[in-house]
CSV table of C-alpha atoms in Angstrom, one decimal:
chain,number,residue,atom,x,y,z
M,1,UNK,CA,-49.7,62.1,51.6
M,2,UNK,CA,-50.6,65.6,51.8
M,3,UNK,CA,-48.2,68.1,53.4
M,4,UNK,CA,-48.9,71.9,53.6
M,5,UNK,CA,-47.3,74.4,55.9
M,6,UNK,CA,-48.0,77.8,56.4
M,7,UNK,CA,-46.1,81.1,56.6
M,8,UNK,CA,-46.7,80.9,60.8
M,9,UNK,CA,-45.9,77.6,60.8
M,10,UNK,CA,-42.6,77.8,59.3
M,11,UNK,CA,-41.5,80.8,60.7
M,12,UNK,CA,-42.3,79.3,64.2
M,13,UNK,CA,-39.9,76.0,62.7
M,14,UNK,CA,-37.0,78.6,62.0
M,15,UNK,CA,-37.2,80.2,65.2
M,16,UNK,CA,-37.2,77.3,67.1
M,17,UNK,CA,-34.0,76.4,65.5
M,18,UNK,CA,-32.6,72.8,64.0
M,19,UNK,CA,-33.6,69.7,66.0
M,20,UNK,CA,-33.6,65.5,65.4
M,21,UNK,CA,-36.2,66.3,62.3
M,22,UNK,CA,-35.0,69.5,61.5
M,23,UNK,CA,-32.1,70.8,58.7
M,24,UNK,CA,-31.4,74.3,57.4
M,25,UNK,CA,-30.0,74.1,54.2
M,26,UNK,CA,-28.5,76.5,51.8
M,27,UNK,CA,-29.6,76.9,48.0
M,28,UNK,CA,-26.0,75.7,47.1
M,29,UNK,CA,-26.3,72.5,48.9
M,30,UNK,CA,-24.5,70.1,46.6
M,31,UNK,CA,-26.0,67.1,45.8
M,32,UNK,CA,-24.0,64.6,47.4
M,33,UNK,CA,-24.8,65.9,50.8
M,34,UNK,CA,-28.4,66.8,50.2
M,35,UNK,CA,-28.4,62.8,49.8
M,36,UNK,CA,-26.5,62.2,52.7
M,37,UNK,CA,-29.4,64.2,54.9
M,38,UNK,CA,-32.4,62.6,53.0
M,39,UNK,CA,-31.5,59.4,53.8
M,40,UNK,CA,-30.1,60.0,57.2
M,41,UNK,CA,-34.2,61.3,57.6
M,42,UNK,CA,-35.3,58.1,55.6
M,43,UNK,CA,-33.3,56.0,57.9
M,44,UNK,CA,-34.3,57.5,61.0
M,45,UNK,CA,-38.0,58.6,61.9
M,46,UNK,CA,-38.4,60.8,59.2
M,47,UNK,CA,-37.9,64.8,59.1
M,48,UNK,CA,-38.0,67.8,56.7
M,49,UNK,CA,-35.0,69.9,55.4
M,50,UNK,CA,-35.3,73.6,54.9
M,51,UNK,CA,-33.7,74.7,51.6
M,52,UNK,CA,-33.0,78.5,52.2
M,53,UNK,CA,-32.0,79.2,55.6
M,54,UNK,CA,-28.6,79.0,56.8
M,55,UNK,CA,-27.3,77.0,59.5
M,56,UNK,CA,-28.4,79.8,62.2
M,57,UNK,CA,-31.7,80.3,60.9
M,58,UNK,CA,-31.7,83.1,58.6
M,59,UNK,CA,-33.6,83.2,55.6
M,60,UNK,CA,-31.6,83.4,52.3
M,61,UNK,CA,-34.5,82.2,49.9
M,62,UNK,CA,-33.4,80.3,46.8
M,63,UNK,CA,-33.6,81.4,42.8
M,64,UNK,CA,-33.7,78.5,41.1
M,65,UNK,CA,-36.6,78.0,39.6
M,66,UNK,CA,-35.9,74.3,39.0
M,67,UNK,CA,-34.9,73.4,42.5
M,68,UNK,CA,-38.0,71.0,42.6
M,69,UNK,CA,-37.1,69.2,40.1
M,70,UNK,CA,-33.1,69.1,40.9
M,71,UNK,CA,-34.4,67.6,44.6
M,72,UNK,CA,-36.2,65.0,42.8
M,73,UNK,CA,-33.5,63.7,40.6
M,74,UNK,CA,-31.3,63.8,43.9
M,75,UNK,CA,-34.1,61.5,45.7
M,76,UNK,CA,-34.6,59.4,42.3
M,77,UNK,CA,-30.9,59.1,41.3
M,78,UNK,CA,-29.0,59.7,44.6
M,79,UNK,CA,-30.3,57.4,47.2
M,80,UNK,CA,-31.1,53.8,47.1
M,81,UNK,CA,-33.7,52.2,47.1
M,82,UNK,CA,-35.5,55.9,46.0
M,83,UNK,CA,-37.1,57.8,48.0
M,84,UNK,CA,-40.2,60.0,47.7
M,85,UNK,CA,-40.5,63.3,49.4
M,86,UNK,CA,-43.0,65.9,49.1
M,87,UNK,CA,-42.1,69.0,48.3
M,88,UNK,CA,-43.7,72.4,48.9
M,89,UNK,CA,-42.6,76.0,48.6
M,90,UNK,CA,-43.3,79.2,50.8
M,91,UNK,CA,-43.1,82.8,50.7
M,92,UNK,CA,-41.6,84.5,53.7
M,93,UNK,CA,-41.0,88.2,53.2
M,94,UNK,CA,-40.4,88.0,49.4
M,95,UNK,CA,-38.3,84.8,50.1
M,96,UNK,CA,-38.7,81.8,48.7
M,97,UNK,CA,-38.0,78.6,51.0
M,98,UNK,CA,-38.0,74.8,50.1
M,99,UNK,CA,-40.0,72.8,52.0
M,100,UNK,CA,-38.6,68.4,51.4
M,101,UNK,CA,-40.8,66.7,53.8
M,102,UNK,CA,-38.7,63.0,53.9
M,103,UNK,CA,-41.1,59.7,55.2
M,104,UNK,CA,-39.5,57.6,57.7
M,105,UNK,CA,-39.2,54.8,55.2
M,106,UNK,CA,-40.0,52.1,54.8
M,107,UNK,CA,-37.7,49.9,52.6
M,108,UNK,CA,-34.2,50.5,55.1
M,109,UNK,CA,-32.1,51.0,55.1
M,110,UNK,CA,-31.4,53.7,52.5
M,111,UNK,CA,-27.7,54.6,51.5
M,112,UNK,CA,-25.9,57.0,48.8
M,113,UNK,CA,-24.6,56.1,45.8
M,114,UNK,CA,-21.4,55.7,47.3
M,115,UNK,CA,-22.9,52.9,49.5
M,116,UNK,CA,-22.9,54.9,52.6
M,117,UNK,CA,-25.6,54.3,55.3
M,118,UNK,CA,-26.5,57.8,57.7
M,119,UNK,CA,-28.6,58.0,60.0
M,120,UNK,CA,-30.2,60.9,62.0
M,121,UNK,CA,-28.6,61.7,65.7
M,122,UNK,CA,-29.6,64.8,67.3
M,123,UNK,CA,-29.0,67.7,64.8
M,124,UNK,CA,-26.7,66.0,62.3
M,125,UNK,CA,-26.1,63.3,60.1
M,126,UNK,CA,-23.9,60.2,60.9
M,127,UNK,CA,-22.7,57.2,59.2
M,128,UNK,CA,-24.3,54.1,61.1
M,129,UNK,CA,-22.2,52.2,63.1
M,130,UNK,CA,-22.6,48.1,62.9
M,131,UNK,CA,-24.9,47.8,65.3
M,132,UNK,CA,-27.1,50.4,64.1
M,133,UNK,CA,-26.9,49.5,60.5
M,134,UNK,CA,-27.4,45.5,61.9
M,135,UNK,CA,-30.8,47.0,63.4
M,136,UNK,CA,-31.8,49.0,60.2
M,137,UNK,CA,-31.1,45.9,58.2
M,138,UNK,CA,-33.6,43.7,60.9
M,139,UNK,CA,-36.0,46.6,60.6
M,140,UNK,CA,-36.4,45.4,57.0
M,141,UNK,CA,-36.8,42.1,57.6
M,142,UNK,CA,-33.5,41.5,55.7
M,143,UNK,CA,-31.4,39.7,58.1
M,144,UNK,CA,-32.2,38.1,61.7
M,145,UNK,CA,-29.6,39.1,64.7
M,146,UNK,CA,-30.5,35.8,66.4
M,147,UNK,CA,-29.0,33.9,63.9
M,148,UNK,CA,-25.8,36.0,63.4
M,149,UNK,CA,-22.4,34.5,64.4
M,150,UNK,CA,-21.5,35.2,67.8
M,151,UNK,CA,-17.4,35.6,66.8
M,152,UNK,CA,-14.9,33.4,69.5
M,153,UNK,CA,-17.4,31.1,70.0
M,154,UNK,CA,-17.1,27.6,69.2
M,155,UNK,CA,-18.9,24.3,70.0
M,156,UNK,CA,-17.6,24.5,73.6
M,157,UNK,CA,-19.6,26.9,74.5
M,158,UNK,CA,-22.9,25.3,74.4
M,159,UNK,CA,-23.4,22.8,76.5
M,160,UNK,CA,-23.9,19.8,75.0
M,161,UNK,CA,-26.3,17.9,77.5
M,162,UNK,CA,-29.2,20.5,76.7
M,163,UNK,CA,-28.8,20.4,73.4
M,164,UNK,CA,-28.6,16.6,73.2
M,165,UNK,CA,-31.8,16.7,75.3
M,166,UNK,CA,-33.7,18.6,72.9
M,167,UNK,CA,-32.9,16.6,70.0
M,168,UNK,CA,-34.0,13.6,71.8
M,169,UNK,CA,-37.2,15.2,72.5
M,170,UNK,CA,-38.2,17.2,69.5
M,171,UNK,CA,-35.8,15.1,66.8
M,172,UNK,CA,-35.5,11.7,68.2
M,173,UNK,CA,-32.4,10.8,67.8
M,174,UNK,CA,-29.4,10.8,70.2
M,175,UNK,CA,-26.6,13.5,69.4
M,176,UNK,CA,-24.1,11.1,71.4
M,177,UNK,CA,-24.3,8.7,68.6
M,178,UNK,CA,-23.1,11.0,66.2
M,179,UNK,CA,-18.9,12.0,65.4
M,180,UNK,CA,-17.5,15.1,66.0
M,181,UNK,CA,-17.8,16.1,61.9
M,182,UNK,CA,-21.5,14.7,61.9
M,183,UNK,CA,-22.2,16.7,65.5
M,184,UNK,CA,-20.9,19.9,64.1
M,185,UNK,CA,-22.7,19.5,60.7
M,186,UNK,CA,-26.0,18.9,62.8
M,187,UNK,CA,-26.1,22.0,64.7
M,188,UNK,CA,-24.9,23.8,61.7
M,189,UNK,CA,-28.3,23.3,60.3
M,190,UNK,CA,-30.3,23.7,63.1
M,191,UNK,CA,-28.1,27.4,63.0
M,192,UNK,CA,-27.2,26.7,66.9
M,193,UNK,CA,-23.9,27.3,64.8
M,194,UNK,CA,-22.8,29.0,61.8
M,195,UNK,CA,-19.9,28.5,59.6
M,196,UNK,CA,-18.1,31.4,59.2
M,197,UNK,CA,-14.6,31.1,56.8
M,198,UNK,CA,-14.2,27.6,57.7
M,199,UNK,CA,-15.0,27.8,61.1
M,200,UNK,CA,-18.0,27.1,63.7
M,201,UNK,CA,-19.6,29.8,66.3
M,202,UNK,CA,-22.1,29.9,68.1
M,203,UNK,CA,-25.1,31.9,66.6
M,204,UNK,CA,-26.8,34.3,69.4
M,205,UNK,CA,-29.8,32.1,69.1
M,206,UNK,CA,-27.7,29.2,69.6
M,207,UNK,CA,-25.9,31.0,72.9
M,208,UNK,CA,-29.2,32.3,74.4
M,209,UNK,CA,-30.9,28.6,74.1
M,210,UNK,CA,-28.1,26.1,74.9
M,211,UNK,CA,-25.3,28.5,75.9
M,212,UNK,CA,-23.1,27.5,79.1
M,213,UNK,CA,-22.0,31.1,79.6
M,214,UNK,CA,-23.9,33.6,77.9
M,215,UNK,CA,-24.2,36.2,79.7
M,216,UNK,CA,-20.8,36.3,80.0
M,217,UNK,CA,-20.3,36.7,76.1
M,218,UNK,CA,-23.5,38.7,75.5
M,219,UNK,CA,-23.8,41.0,78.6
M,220,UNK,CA,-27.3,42.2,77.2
M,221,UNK,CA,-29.1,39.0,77.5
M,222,UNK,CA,-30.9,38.8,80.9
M,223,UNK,CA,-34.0,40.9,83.2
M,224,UNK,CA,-33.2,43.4,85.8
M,225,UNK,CA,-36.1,42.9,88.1
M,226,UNK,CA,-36.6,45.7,90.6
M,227,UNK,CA,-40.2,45.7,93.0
M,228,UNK,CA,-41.1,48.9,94.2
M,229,UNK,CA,-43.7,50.1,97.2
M,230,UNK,CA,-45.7,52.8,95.8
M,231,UNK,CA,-46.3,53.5,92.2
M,232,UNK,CA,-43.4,55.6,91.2
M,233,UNK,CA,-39.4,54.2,90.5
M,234,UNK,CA,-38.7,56.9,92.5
M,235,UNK,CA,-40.7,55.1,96.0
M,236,UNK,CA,-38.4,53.3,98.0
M,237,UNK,CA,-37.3,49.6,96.7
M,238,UNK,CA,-38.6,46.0,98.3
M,239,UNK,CA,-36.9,44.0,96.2
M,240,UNK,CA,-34.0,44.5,93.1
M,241,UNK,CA,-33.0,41.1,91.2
M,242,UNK,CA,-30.8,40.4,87.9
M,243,UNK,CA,-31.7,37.3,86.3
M,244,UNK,CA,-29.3,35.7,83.7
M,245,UNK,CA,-28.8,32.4,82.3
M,246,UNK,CA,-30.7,30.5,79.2
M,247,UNK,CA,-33.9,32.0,77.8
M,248,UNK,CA,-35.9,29.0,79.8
M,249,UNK,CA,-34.0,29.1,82.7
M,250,UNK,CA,-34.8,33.0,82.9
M,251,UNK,CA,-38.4,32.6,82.1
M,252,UNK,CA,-38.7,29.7,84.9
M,253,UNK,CA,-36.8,31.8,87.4
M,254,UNK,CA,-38.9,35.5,86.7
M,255,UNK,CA,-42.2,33.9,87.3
M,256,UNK,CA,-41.0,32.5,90.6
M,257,UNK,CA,-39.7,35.9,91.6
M,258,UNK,CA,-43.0,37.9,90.4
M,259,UNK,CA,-45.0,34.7,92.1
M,260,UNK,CA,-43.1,35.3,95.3
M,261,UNK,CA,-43.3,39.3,95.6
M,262,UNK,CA,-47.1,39.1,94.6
M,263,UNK,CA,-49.8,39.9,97.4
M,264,UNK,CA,-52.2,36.8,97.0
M,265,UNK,CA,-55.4,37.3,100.0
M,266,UNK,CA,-57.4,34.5,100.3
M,267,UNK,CA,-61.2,34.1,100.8
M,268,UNK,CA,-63.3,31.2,102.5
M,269,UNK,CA,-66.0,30.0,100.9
M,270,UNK,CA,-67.9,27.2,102.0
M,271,UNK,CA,-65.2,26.4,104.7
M,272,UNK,CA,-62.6,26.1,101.8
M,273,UNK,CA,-59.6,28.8,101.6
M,274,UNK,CA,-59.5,30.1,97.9
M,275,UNK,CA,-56.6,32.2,96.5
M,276,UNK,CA,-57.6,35.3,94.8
M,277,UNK,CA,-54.7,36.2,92.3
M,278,UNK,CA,-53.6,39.8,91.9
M,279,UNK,CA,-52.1,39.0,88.2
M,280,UNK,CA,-53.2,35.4,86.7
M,281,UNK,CA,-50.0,33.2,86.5
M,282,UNK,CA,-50.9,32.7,82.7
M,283,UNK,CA,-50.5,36.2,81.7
M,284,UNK,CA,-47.1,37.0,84.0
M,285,UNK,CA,-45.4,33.5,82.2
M,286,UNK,CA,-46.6,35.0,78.2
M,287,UNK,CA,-45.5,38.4,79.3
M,288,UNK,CA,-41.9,37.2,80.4
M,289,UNK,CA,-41.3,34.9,77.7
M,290,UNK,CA,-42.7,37.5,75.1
M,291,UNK,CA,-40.1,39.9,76.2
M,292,UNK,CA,-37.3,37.3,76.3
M,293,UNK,CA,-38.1,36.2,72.6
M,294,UNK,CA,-39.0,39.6,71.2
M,295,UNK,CA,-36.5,41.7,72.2
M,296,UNK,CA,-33.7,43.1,70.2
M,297,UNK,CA,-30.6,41.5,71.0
M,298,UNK,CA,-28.5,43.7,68.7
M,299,UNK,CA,-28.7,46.8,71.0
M,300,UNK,CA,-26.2,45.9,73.4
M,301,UNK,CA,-25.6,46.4,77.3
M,302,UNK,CA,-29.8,46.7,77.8
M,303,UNK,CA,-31.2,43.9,79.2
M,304,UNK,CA,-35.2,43.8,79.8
M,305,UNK,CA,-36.3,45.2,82.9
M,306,UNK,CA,-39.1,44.6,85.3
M,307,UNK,CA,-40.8,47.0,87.1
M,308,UNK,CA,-43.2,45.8,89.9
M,309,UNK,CA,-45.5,49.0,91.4
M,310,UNK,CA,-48.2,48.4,93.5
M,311,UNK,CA,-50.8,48.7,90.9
M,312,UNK,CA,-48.8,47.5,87.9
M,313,UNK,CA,-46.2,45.6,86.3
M,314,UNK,CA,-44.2,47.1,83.6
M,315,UNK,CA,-42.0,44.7,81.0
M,316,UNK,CA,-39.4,47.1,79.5
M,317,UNK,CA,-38.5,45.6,75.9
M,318,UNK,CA,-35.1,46.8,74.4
M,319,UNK,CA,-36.0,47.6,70.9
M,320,UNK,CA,-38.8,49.2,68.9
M,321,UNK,CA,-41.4,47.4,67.1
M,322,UNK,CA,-39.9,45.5,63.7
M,323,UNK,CA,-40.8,46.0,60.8
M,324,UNK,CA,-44.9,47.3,60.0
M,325,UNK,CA,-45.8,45.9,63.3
M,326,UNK,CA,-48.0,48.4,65.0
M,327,UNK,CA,-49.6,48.7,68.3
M,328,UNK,CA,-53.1,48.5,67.1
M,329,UNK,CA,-51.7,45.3,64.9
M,330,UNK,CA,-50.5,43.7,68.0
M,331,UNK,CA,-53.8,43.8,69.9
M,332,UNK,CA,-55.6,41.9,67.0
M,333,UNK,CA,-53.1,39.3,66.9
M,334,UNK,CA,-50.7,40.8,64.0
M,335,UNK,CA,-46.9,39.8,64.7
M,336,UNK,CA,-43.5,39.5,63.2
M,337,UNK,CA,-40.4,37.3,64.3
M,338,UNK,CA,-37.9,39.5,64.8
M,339,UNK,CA,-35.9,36.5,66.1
M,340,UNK,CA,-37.5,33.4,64.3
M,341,UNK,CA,-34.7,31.3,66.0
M,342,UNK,CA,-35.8,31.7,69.4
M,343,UNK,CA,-39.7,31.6,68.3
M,344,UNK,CA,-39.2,28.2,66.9
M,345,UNK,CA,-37.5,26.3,69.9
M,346,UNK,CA,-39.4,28.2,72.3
M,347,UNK,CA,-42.3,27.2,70.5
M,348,UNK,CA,-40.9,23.5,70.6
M,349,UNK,CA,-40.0,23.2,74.1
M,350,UNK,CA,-43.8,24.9,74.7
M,351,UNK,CA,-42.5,28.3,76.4
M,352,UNK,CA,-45.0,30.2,73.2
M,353,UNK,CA,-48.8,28.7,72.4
M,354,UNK,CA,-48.4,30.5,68.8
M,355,UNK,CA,-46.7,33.9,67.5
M,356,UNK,CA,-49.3,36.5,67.8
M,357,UNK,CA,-51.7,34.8,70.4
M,358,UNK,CA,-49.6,36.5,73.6
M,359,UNK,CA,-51.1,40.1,73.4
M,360,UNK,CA,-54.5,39.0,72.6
M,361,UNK,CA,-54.7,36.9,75.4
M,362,UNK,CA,-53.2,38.6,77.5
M,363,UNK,CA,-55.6,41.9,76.9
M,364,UNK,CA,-58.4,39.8,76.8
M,365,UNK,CA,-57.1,37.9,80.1
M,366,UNK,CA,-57.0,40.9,82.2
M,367,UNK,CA,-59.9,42.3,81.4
M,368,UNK,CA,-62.1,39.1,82.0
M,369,UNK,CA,-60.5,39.4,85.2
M,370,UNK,CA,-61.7,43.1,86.1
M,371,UNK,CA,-58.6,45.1,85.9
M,372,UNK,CA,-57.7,47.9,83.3
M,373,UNK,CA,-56.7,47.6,80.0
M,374,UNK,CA,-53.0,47.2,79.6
M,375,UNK,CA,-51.1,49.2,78.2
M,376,UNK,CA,-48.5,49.3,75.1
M,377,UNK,CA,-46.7,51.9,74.1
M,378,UNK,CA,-43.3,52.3,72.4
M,379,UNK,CA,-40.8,54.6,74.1
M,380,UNK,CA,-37.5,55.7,73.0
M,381,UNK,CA,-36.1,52.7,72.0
M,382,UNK,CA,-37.8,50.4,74.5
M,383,UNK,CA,-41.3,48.5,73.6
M,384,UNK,CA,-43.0,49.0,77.2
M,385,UNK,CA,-46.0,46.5,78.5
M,386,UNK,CA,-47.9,47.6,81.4
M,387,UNK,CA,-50.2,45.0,83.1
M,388,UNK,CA,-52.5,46.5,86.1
M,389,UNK,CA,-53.3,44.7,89.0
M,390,UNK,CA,-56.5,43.0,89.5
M,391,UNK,CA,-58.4,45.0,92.6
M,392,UNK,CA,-59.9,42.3,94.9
């Protein structure tokens, strides 16, 4: 990766002060915490630290003329997995500064040698919390929040008559048949629970599938719906609609409710009434499930929203895109399971064709049908999907 800044460029960096990929440092940065701020950077979306301006942006320069290599041995030696920066140094006014430019990287999460994980908030460094450092983890591929123990949960809180109806469809056999031990050991392995010191909980998965109550445990799961006249959130509202209950349930439920606040005009032809759609079922049903399976249940209190304008619909996604997964990727069919727990019995009880055909199709749907392009994009934390109505 090349990396060269000019004298203008940097000066304009200093004078614009310390920001969310920004750090002043000091030549007599000690190790320790020159590790700390590399991977804070590494563990966030990248950044570059400044080695020879003070905290209020004045230029101090540095002396030593083995800094490179000291930086290095801090990257090598000091953070884990290593990382790789690139280095560059600049003259300003007889000063020399240290330019680290640190990747956002790609093997999180990083930590110190003293097993500590930061990460980037604003202008400084923190240590993540458990639900950050959860998310860092899922970044990696590492673990899977879906099938994560969901702690004062027990076999009660499923309900029993949906889960014995999936097994009788999918695994032919009859749950009812089985003892309590046998019962339990069942859905251990199928992770609807997991066995955690001795005892069973509910996995999320497990809750957000065959849960009697989930919402009321996990206050995240769920869509806020909201239909607006005009094509700003700011236009005044027509409808507003939150949407709980199991994944399938709230996938059944949102089509019915984008179905019902949908203009459909209909034309005669040949003495028979025909129903022009503005958005083709199809696509609404991927996009509402894709949400629901894809989103990250780790960040809490966000459910997915649902924006209706009058020449769009937008489905806002908690989370950003896992692991390599890119945009471009996405439209050619490239996809990760962030939750492989929900992609499998969705898949099973037919709610997902196969992972990776949704954008595709959906692209390709929409622009069979006339309308524009939509839209991906990644905002904040969010994954947002904008389908455009179908003009008439």
């Amino acid at each position: 990766m090349d990396f060269v800044m000019n004298r203008v460029e940097l000066l304009n960096i200093i004078e614009n002060g310390e920001n969310s990929y920004i750090e002043f440092k000091e030549e007599g940065i000690k190790a320790k915490e020159l590790a700390e701020e590399i991977v804070a950077f590494a563990n966030s979306e990248g950044g570059t630290i400044l080695i020879g301006v003070s905290d209020d942006g004045k230029i101090k320069g540095i002396t030593d003329k083995n800094i490179e290599e000291k930086i290095m041995n801090v990257c090598r030696n000091n953070c884990i997995p290593n990382i790789i920066p690139v280095y560059e140094s600049v003259e300003l006014d007889g000063l020399r500064i240290s330019v680290v430019n640190i990747p956002k990287g790609l093997n999180k999460p990083y930590y110190t040698v003293d097993h500590k994980y930061y990460i980037r908030v604003g202008t400084t460094k923190r240590i993540a919390s458990r639900e950050e450092l959860m998310r860092l983890f899922e970044a990696n591929g590492s673990i899977h929040f879906d099938i994560s123990p969901v702690y004062d949960t027990s076999v009660k809180d499923l309900n029993l008559d949906i889960v014995r109806d999936y097994f009788l469809k999918y695994n032919t056999f009859d749950l009812y048949e089985e003892d309590k031990k046998s019962l339990e050991r069942i859905l251990i392995n199928a992770d609807i629970l997991k066995e955690v010191e001795g005892k069973a909980m509910c996995s999320v998965g497990g809750l957000l599938i065959f849960g009697k109550n989930a919402d009321n445990i996990m206050p995240q799961n769920g869509i806020s719906f909201a239909h607006f006249r005009g094509n700003e959130i700011t236009d005044e509202l027509i409808d507003k609609k939150i949407v709980c209950g199991r994944l399938q349930d709230i996938a059944e439920q949102m089509l019915v409710i984008l179905k019902n606040n949908m203009k459909n005009p209909s034309t005669i032809n040949q003495l028979r009434r025909q129903e022009r759609e503005e958005y083709p079922v199809l696509v609404l049903r991927e996009a509402i499930v894709n949400a629901l399976v894809h989103r990250n249940y780790s960040i809490l209190g966000s459910k997915i929203r649902i924006f209706m304008f009058d020449d769009r619909i937008e489905f806002h996604s908690p989370g950003k895109l896992p692991n390599t997964v890119t945009i471009e990727k996405m439209k050619i069919g490239v996809s990760y399971a962030r939750n492989p727990f929900l992609v499998k019995y969705m898949e099973n009880m037919r709610y997902i064709d196969q992972l990776g055909r949704g954008i595709p199709m959906i692209i390709k749907t929409m622009k069979d049908k006339g309308a524009k392009e939509p839209l991906l994009q990644e905002s904040g934390e969010e994954f947002i999907l904008s389908i455009y109505k179908n003009e008439l």
